[in-house]
């Protein structure tokens, strides 16, 4: 069959586009060659309207950026660079500082091409929603919605069973967020009697705040019990189930007693995992010394896996004494152990935990506050 012949105007436009793209890439490469240095830092690829397409970090910014121009067609780096109209970067004192800044920029701009710092799909979290009648849910990753999150956990199906047990025992709703609520303390001018909107309400396994079967205060009291269980301050759901098992055994209802026993075992397993999770987070509380590029050394104050303060290394004995006082102030502030985390806090906790897990040698620069040695002076 005869070869396809494209219109001359189409061929001309394609050639013009290719020339423009080649000129843009040449300008970007020359800009990097002339101005970028091989220092730790964070870089951003920006689109034609200044939108952030990609955020990355490197211990050698210049080398990393130039590697984009050697990427082959079809590779992700080539695709990102093909849409970039500007490249910006900023230097950091260390790889650790660059990693933290990368996370913060990704959270801020939500770049199209970034997949780093997304949550591992093998994990899940228990979410306590922020609503007039809060619900317990199991989610794959936190959202910026003001809710409280507990975890992370492995084994989504097992955690869902345990959350269902908590909701059933404490009679919390599990319906959608769009369900209309009407508490018993809300005045109804027409005196209507409403039925629950689900079978759980009919079976008395839900307080049914949709049908005015409880006041808001009564419902929130049950929510407090659920939160206390997740935070380790109360075992009320377990106490309720143990009482039911005892009564069933006394009445010779052994099948039901065995069923309740299994439900207790599921909640006890979840409680033990919550204790381990809280312990892992609480253990990430210390002072971390990080040598920096060109002598820009830093001290990071970590509490429950979050950076609470960052200070340059002191250069004089007076600065060292002031920094030690500041460290004691930060760690002396009361903070309950096992408190739930917001979504932005979870991302930082997971990042820091992964940092020390992948770099166990960094633990030699970690100092517990209780036995803090004399801080190093920067040169």
GROMACS .gro file of C-alpha atoms in nm:
model
  379
    1UNK     CA    1   0.000   0.000   0.000
    2UNK     CA    2   0.125   0.352  -0.063
    3UNK     CA    3   0.314   0.530   0.216
    4UNK     CA    4   0.114   0.781   0.420
    5UNK     CA    5   0.198   1.140   0.333
    6UNK     CA    6   0.137   1.398   0.604
    7UNK     CA    7   0.028   1.748   0.506
    8UNK     CA    8   0.319   1.987   0.480
    9UNK     CA    9   0.172   2.216   0.747
   10UNK     CA   10   0.151   1.928   0.996
   11UNK     CA   11   0.512   1.829   0.931
   12UNK     CA   12   0.623   2.191   0.973
   13UNK     CA   13   0.441   2.226   1.306
   14UNK     CA   14   0.595   1.903   1.434
   15UNK     CA   15   0.943   2.018   1.339
   16UNK     CA   16   0.886   2.356   1.500
   17UNK     CA   17   0.766   2.192   1.824
   18UNK     CA   18   1.068   1.963   1.831
   19UNK     CA   19   1.305   2.256   1.780
   20UNK     CA   20   1.137   2.456   2.059
   21UNK     CA   21   1.157   2.159   2.295
   22UNK     CA   22   1.523   2.097   2.210
   23UNK     CA   23   1.609   2.463   2.270
   24UNK     CA   24   1.427   2.456   2.605
   25UNK     CA   25   1.614   2.144   2.717
   26UNK     CA   26   1.945   2.300   2.609
   27UNK     CA   27   1.871   2.613   2.812
   28UNK     CA   28   1.774   2.409   3.118
   29UNK     CA   29   2.088   2.194   3.093
   30UNK     CA   30   2.313   2.500   3.057
   31UNK     CA   31   2.143   2.662   3.356
   32UNK     CA   32   2.211   2.356   3.571
   33UNK     CA   33   2.572   2.328   3.452
   34UNK     CA   34   2.645   2.693   3.526
   35UNK     CA   35   2.473   2.734   3.861
   36UNK     CA   36   2.408   2.403   4.040
   37UNK     CA   37   2.658   2.265   4.293
   38UNK     CA   38   2.719   1.914   4.420
   39UNK     CA   39   2.568   1.971   4.762
   40UNK     CA   40   2.273   1.813   4.944
   41UNK     CA   41   1.947   1.978   4.854
   42UNK     CA   42   1.596   1.967   4.713
   43UNK     CA   43   1.494   2.048   4.355
   44UNK     CA   44   1.164   2.123   4.182
   45UNK     CA   45   1.058   2.071   3.821
   46UNK     CA   46   0.804   2.338   3.719
   47UNK     CA   47   0.558   2.337   3.430
   48UNK     CA   48   0.471   2.618   3.185
   49UNK     CA   49   0.243   2.794   3.435
   50UNK     CA   50   0.480   2.756   3.729
   51UNK     CA   51   0.301   2.450   3.867
   52UNK     CA   52   0.524   2.204   4.053
   53UNK     CA   53   0.550   1.882   3.852
   54UNK     CA   54   0.804   1.699   4.064
   55UNK     CA   55   1.000   1.742   4.386
   56UNK     CA   56   1.318   1.545   4.452
   57UNK     CA   57   1.619   1.545   4.679
   58UNK     CA   58   1.980   1.442   4.640
   59UNK     CA   59   2.311   1.449   4.823
   60UNK     CA   60   2.462   1.590   4.499
   61UNK     CA   61   2.211   1.822   4.337
   62UNK     CA   62   2.415   1.905   4.024
   63UNK     CA   63   2.490   1.543   3.938
   64UNK     CA   64   2.131   1.438   3.999
   65UNK     CA   65   1.983   1.711   3.780
   66UNK     CA   66   2.224   1.647   3.492
   67UNK     CA   67   2.126   1.279   3.499
   68UNK     CA   68   1.776   1.381   3.384
   69UNK     CA   69   1.919   1.500   3.053
   70UNK     CA   70   2.069   1.154   2.989
   71UNK     CA   71   1.740   0.971   3.043
   72UNK     CA   72   1.608   0.771   2.749
   73UNK     CA   73   1.269   0.820   2.591
   74UNK     CA   74   1.002   0.634   2.785
   75UNK     CA   75   1.179   0.670   3.121
   76UNK     CA   76   1.004   0.869   3.392
   77UNK     CA   77   1.290   1.120   3.417
   78UNK     CA   78   1.262   1.197   3.044
   79UNK     CA   79   0.886   1.241   3.072
   80UNK     CA   80   0.919   1.482   3.365
   81UNK     CA   81   1.188   1.683   3.189
   82UNK     CA   82   0.981   1.691   2.869
   83UNK     CA   83   0.710   1.887   3.054
   84UNK     CA   84   0.943   2.105   3.264
   85UNK     CA   85   0.992   2.469   3.173
   86UNK     CA   86   1.196   2.566   3.477
   87UNK     CA   87   1.416   2.395   3.735
   88UNK     CA   88   1.466   2.536   4.085
   89UNK     CA   89   1.670   2.403   4.373
   90UNK     CA   90   1.776   2.493   4.723
   91UNK     CA   91   2.057   2.352   4.931
   92UNK     CA   92   2.027   2.173   5.264
   93UNK     CA   93   2.287   2.112   5.533
   94UNK     CA   94   2.253   1.732   5.504
   95UNK     CA   95   2.068   1.447   5.336
   96UNK     CA   96   1.843   1.419   5.643
   97UNK     CA   97   1.747   1.786   5.616
   98UNK     CA   98   1.684   1.745   5.243
   99UNK     CA   99   1.459   1.445   5.308
  100UNK     CA  100   1.249   1.642   5.555
  101UNK     CA  101   1.222   1.937   5.318
  102UNK     CA  102   1.124   1.708   5.031
  103UNK     CA  103   0.840   1.563   5.239
  104UNK     CA  104   0.715   1.909   5.335
  105UNK     CA  105   0.722   2.034   4.975
  106UNK     CA  106   0.541   1.725   4.847
  107UNK     CA  107   0.270   1.773   5.111
  108UNK     CA  108   0.242   2.138   5.016
  109UNK     CA  109   0.233   2.113   4.635
  110UNK     CA  110   0.108   1.757   4.571
  111UNK     CA  111   0.316   1.726   4.250
  112UNK     CA  112   0.175   1.518   3.967
  113UNK     CA  113   0.477   1.292   3.923
  114UNK     CA  114   0.569   1.226   4.284
  115UNK     CA  115   0.510   0.880   4.423
  116UNK     CA  116   0.760   0.904   4.710
  117UNK     CA  117   0.619   0.925   5.064
  118UNK     CA  118   0.292   0.762   4.962
  119UNK     CA  119   0.179   0.516   5.226
  120UNK     CA  120   0.265   0.149   5.199
  121UNK     CA  121  -0.053  -0.030   5.087
  122UNK     CA  122   0.021  -0.319   5.323
  123UNK     CA  123  -0.054  -0.085   5.615
  124UNK     CA  124  -0.388   0.045   5.736
  125UNK     CA  125  -0.505   0.290   6.001
  126UNK     CA  126  -0.802   0.319   6.236
  127UNK     CA  127  -0.974   0.651   6.181
  128UNK     CA  128  -1.200   0.829   6.429
  129UNK     CA  129  -1.398   1.073   6.218
  130UNK     CA  130  -1.465   1.433   6.310
  131UNK     CA  131  -1.845   1.455   6.302
  132UNK     CA  132  -2.140   1.526   6.528
  133UNK     CA  133  -2.164   1.149   6.578
  134UNK     CA  134  -1.812   1.019   6.506
  135UNK     CA  135  -1.750   0.679   6.347
  136UNK     CA  136  -1.464   0.429   6.356
  137UNK     CA  137  -1.331   0.331   6.015
  138UNK     CA  138  -1.036   0.141   5.869
  139UNK     CA  139  -0.856   0.336   5.594
  140UNK     CA  140  -0.552   0.276   5.377
  141UNK     CA  141  -0.398   0.615   5.437
  142UNK     CA  142  -0.471   0.930   5.638
  143UNK     CA  143  -0.632   1.238   5.486
  144UNK     CA  144  -0.611   1.603   5.585
  145UNK     CA  145  -0.960   1.608   5.737
  146UNK     CA  146  -0.896   1.676   6.106
  147UNK     CA  147  -0.977   1.317   6.205
  148UNK     CA  148  -0.770   1.116   6.453
  149UNK     CA  149  -0.566   0.821   6.329
  150UNK     CA  150  -0.426   0.518   6.510
  151UNK     CA  151  -0.170   0.278   6.370
  152UNK     CA  152  -0.022   0.177   6.136
  153UNK     CA  153  -0.136  -0.186   6.139
  154UNK     CA  154  -0.081  -0.483   5.911
  155UNK     CA  155  -0.368  -0.711   5.815
  156UNK     CA  156  -0.661  -0.496   5.706
  157UNK     CA  157  -0.926  -0.770   5.736
  158UNK     CA  158  -0.824  -0.850   6.093
  159UNK     CA  159  -0.829  -0.482   6.195
  160UNK     CA  160  -1.170  -0.435   6.033
  161UNK     CA  161  -1.307  -0.722   6.242
  162UNK     CA  162  -1.170  -0.567   6.561
  163UNK     CA  163  -1.311  -0.224   6.473
  164UNK     CA  164  -1.649  -0.385   6.405
  165UNK     CA  165  -1.632  -0.541   6.750
  166UNK     CA  166  -1.562  -0.205   6.915
  167UNK     CA  167  -1.849  -0.041   6.726
  168UNK     CA  168  -2.090  -0.322   6.817
  169UNK     CA  169  -1.995  -0.334   7.184
  170UNK     CA  170  -2.013   0.045   7.228
  171UNK     CA  171  -2.307   0.077   6.983
  172UNK     CA  172  -2.139   0.329   6.755
  173UNK     CA  173  -2.280   0.393   6.411
  174UNK     CA  174  -2.108   0.266   6.096
  175UNK     CA  175  -2.333   0.428   5.835
  176UNK     CA  176  -2.222   0.679   5.575
  177UNK     CA  177  -2.126   1.035   5.654
  178UNK     CA  178  -2.427   1.168   5.464
  179UNK     CA  179  -2.687   1.011   5.695
  180UNK     CA  180  -2.909   1.273   5.862
  181UNK     CA  181  -2.873   1.276   6.239
  182UNK     CA  182  -3.142   1.357   6.495
  183UNK     CA  183  -3.048   1.327   6.859
  184UNK     CA  184  -3.301   1.279   7.138
  185UNK     CA  185  -3.224   1.623   7.281
  186UNK     CA  186  -3.318   1.794   6.954
  187UNK     CA  187  -3.669   1.940   6.958
  188UNK     CA  188  -3.909   1.802   6.695
  189UNK     CA  189  -4.212   2.030   6.660
  190UNK     CA  190  -4.416   1.755   6.495
  191UNK     CA  191  -4.341   1.481   6.748
  192UNK     CA  192  -4.253   1.227   6.479
  193UNK     CA  193  -4.129   0.886   6.581
  194UNK     CA  194  -3.854   0.765   6.350
  195UNK     CA  195  -3.718   0.417   6.301
  196UNK     CA  196  -3.345   0.343   6.271
  197UNK     CA  197  -3.216   0.343   5.917
  198UNK     CA  198  -3.026   0.014   5.947
  199UNK     CA  199  -3.054  -0.336   6.091
  200UNK     CA  200  -2.791  -0.262   6.357
  201UNK     CA  201  -3.020   0.003   6.498
  202UNK     CA  202  -3.318  -0.235   6.494
  203UNK     CA  203  -3.111  -0.500   6.674
  204UNK     CA  204  -2.994  -0.247   6.936
  205UNK     CA  205  -2.633  -0.275   6.823
  206UNK     CA  206  -2.623   0.097   6.747
  207UNK     CA  207  -2.741   0.390   6.957
  208UNK     CA  208  -2.920   0.509   6.641
  209UNK     CA  209  -2.849   0.884   6.651
  210UNK     CA  210  -3.041   0.891   6.322
  211UNK     CA  211  -3.365   0.806   6.505
  212UNK     CA  212  -3.338   1.012   6.826
  213UNK     CA  213  -3.264   0.709   7.043
  214UNK     CA  214  -2.979   0.883   7.227
  215UNK     CA  215  -2.866   1.232   7.312
  216UNK     CA  216  -2.548   1.367   7.162
  217UNK     CA  217  -2.384   1.360   7.507
  218UNK     CA  218  -2.469   0.990   7.545
  219UNK     CA  219  -2.323   0.911   7.205
  220UNK     CA  220  -2.004   1.110   7.265
  221UNK     CA  221  -1.958   0.930   7.599
  222UNK     CA  222  -1.934   0.602   7.402
  223UNK     CA  223  -1.694   0.767   7.158
  224UNK     CA  224  -1.473   0.866   7.452
  225UNK     CA  225  -1.471   0.501   7.563
  226UNK     CA  226  -1.361   0.391   7.214
  227UNK     CA  227  -1.090   0.656   7.207
  228UNK     CA  228  -0.974   0.555   7.555
  229UNK     CA  229  -0.941   0.194   7.442
  230UNK     CA  230  -0.740   0.292   7.134
  231UNK     CA  231  -0.514   0.516   7.343
  232UNK     CA  232  -0.467   0.262   7.621
  233UNK     CA  233  -0.641   0.448   7.905
  234UNK     CA  234  -0.942   0.214   7.942
  235UNK     CA  235  -1.048  -0.145   7.867
  236UNK     CA  236  -1.421  -0.075   7.873
  237UNK     CA  237  -1.508  -0.272   7.554
  238UNK     CA  238  -1.324  -0.573   7.695
  239UNK     CA  239  -1.494  -0.534   8.033
  240UNK     CA  240  -1.838  -0.534   7.866
  241UNK     CA  241  -1.759  -0.849   7.668
  242UNK     CA  242  -1.614  -1.030   7.970
  243UNK     CA  243  -1.931  -0.959   8.167
  244UNK     CA  244  -2.141  -1.094   7.879
  245UNK     CA  245  -1.928  -1.408   7.866
  246UNK     CA  246  -1.965  -1.460   8.241
  247UNK     CA  247  -2.343  -1.426   8.230
  248UNK     CA  248  -2.366  -1.660   7.929
  249UNK     CA  249  -2.161  -1.925   8.110
  250UNK     CA  250  -2.379  -1.892   8.422
  251UNK     CA  251  -2.690  -1.947   8.210
  252UNK     CA  252  -2.525  -2.244   8.036
  253UNK     CA  253  -2.527  -2.065   7.700
  254UNK     CA  254  -2.189  -2.210   7.612
  255UNK     CA  255  -2.202  -2.149   7.235
  256UNK     CA  256  -2.265  -1.779   7.288
  257UNK     CA  257  -1.997  -1.767   7.560
  258UNK     CA  258  -1.748  -1.921   7.312
  259UNK     CA  259  -1.846  -1.662   7.050
  260UNK     CA  260  -1.789  -1.378   7.300
  261UNK     CA  261  -1.455  -1.536   7.399
  262UNK     CA  262  -1.342  -1.517   7.034
  263UNK     CA  263  -1.452  -1.153   7.015
  264UNK     CA  264  -1.250  -1.079   7.329
  265UNK     CA  265  -0.944  -1.245   7.173
  266UNK     CA  266  -0.972  -1.021   6.865
  267UNK     CA  267  -0.990  -0.707   7.077
  268UNK     CA  268  -0.702  -0.819   7.299
  269UNK     CA  269  -0.487  -0.878   6.990
  270UNK     CA  270  -0.570  -0.529   6.865
  271UNK     CA  271  -0.493  -0.381   7.208
  272UNK     CA  272  -0.154  -0.557   7.215
  273UNK     CA  273  -0.072  -0.424   6.870
  274UNK     CA  274  -0.177  -0.075   6.976
  275UNK     CA  275   0.058  -0.100   7.275
  276UNK     CA  276   0.344  -0.205   7.046
  277UNK     CA  277   0.264   0.074   6.799
  278UNK     CA  278   0.258   0.336   7.075
  279UNK     CA  279   0.586   0.202   7.211
  280UNK     CA  280   0.753   0.226   6.871
  281UNK     CA  281   0.640   0.587   6.828
  282UNK     CA  282   0.727   0.689   7.185
  283UNK     CA  283   1.076   0.537   7.139
  284UNK     CA  284   1.147   0.794   6.866
  285UNK     CA  285   1.215   1.062   7.129
  286UNK     CA  286   1.575   1.182   7.149
  287UNK     CA  287   1.828   1.442   7.037
  288UNK     CA  288   1.982   1.368   6.696
  289UNK     CA  289   2.313   1.520   6.588
  290UNK     CA  290   2.362   1.547   6.209
  291UNK     CA  291   2.697   1.660   6.063
  292UNK     CA  292   2.632   1.905   5.782
  293UNK     CA  293   2.791   2.015   5.456
  294UNK     CA  294   3.068   2.267   5.511
  295UNK     CA  295   3.045   2.238   5.889
  296UNK     CA  296   2.674   2.329   5.901
  297UNK     CA  297   2.604   2.076   6.178
  298UNK     CA  298   2.254   2.055   6.326
  299UNK     CA  299   2.079   1.919   6.634
  300UNK     CA  300   1.725   1.788   6.584
  301UNK     CA  301   1.488   1.742   6.877
  302UNK     CA  302   1.259   1.447   6.806
  303UNK     CA  303   0.962   1.364   7.022
  304UNK     CA  304   0.729   1.077   6.933
  305UNK     CA  305   0.880   1.062   6.585
  306UNK     CA  306   0.829   1.429   6.501
  307UNK     CA  307   1.078   1.712   6.466
  308UNK     CA  308   0.989   1.955   6.746
  309UNK     CA  309   1.288   2.186   6.701
  310UNK     CA  310   1.606   2.223   6.499
  311UNK     CA  311   1.918   2.415   6.604
  312UNK     CA  312   2.260   2.479   6.453
  313UNK     CA  313   2.540   2.322   6.653
  314UNK     CA  314   2.672   2.568   6.915
  315UNK     CA  315   3.005   2.737   6.850
  316UNK     CA  316   3.081   2.862   7.200
  317UNK     CA  317   3.032   2.721   7.553
  318UNK     CA  318   2.768   2.989   7.615
  319UNK     CA  319   2.571   2.881   7.307
  320UNK     CA  320   2.603   2.518   7.417
  321UNK     CA  321   2.460   2.594   7.759
  322UNK     CA  322   2.171   2.788   7.603
  323UNK     CA  323   2.095   2.499   7.367
  324UNK     CA  324   2.094   2.246   7.649
  325UNK     CA  325   1.844   2.462   7.839
  326UNK     CA  326   1.627   2.480   7.527
  327UNK     CA  327   1.637   2.102   7.487
  328UNK     CA  328   1.523   2.051   7.845
  329UNK     CA  329   1.237   2.299   7.791
  330UNK     CA  330   1.110   2.118   7.481
  331UNK     CA  331   1.112   1.776   7.645
  332UNK     CA  332   0.968   1.895   7.975
  333UNK     CA  333   0.639   2.000   7.815
  334UNK     CA  334   0.362   1.757   7.915
  335UNK     CA  335   0.250   1.532   7.636
  336UNK     CA  336   0.036   1.221   7.691
  337UNK     CA  337   0.184   0.895   7.567
  338UNK     CA  338  -0.025   0.714   7.309
  339UNK     CA  339  -0.202   1.027   7.186
  340UNK     CA  340  -0.346   0.990   6.833
  341UNK     CA  341  -0.171   1.148   6.537
  342UNK     CA  342  -0.291   1.384   6.268
  343UNK     CA  343  -0.230   1.283   5.906
  344UNK     CA  344   0.067   1.518   5.852
  345UNK     CA  345   0.229   1.384   6.170
  346UNK     CA  346   0.196   1.023   6.055
  347UNK     CA  347   0.388   1.093   5.733
  348UNK     CA  348   0.678   1.241   5.930
  349UNK     CA  349   0.680   0.960   6.187
  350UNK     CA  350   0.694   0.693   5.915
  351UNK     CA  351   0.969   0.880   5.730
  352UNK     CA  352   1.189   0.913   6.039
  353UNK     CA  353   1.129   0.552   6.142
  354UNK     CA  354   1.232   0.438   5.794
  355UNK     CA  355   1.541   0.663   5.804
  356UNK     CA  356   1.680   0.495   6.115
  357UNK     CA  357   1.570   0.149   6.004
  358UNK     CA  358   1.761   0.181   5.677
  359UNK     CA  359   2.061   0.353   5.839
  360UNK     CA  360   2.124   0.181   6.173
  361UNK     CA  361   2.470   0.342   6.190
  362UNK     CA  362   2.299   0.679   6.247
  363UNK     CA  363   2.195   0.565   6.595
  364UNK     CA  364   2.546   0.648   6.717
  365UNK     CA  365   2.447   1.015   6.682
  366UNK     CA  366   2.128   0.972   6.889
  367UNK     CA  367   2.121   1.077   7.254
  368UNK     CA  368   1.840   1.020   7.507
  369UNK     CA  369   1.744   1.339   7.685
  370UNK     CA  370   1.787   1.172   8.024
  371UNK     CA  371   2.156   1.100   7.957
  372UNK     CA  372   2.241   1.382   7.718
  373UNK     CA  373   2.620   1.422   7.690
  374UNK     CA  374   2.794   1.754   7.654
  375UNK     CA  375   2.692   1.886   7.312
  376UNK     CA  376   2.957   1.908   7.042
  377UNK     CA  377   3.085   2.249   6.942
  378UNK     CA  378   3.083   2.328   6.571
  379UNK     CA  379   3.414   2.426   6.417
   0.00000   0.00000   0.00000
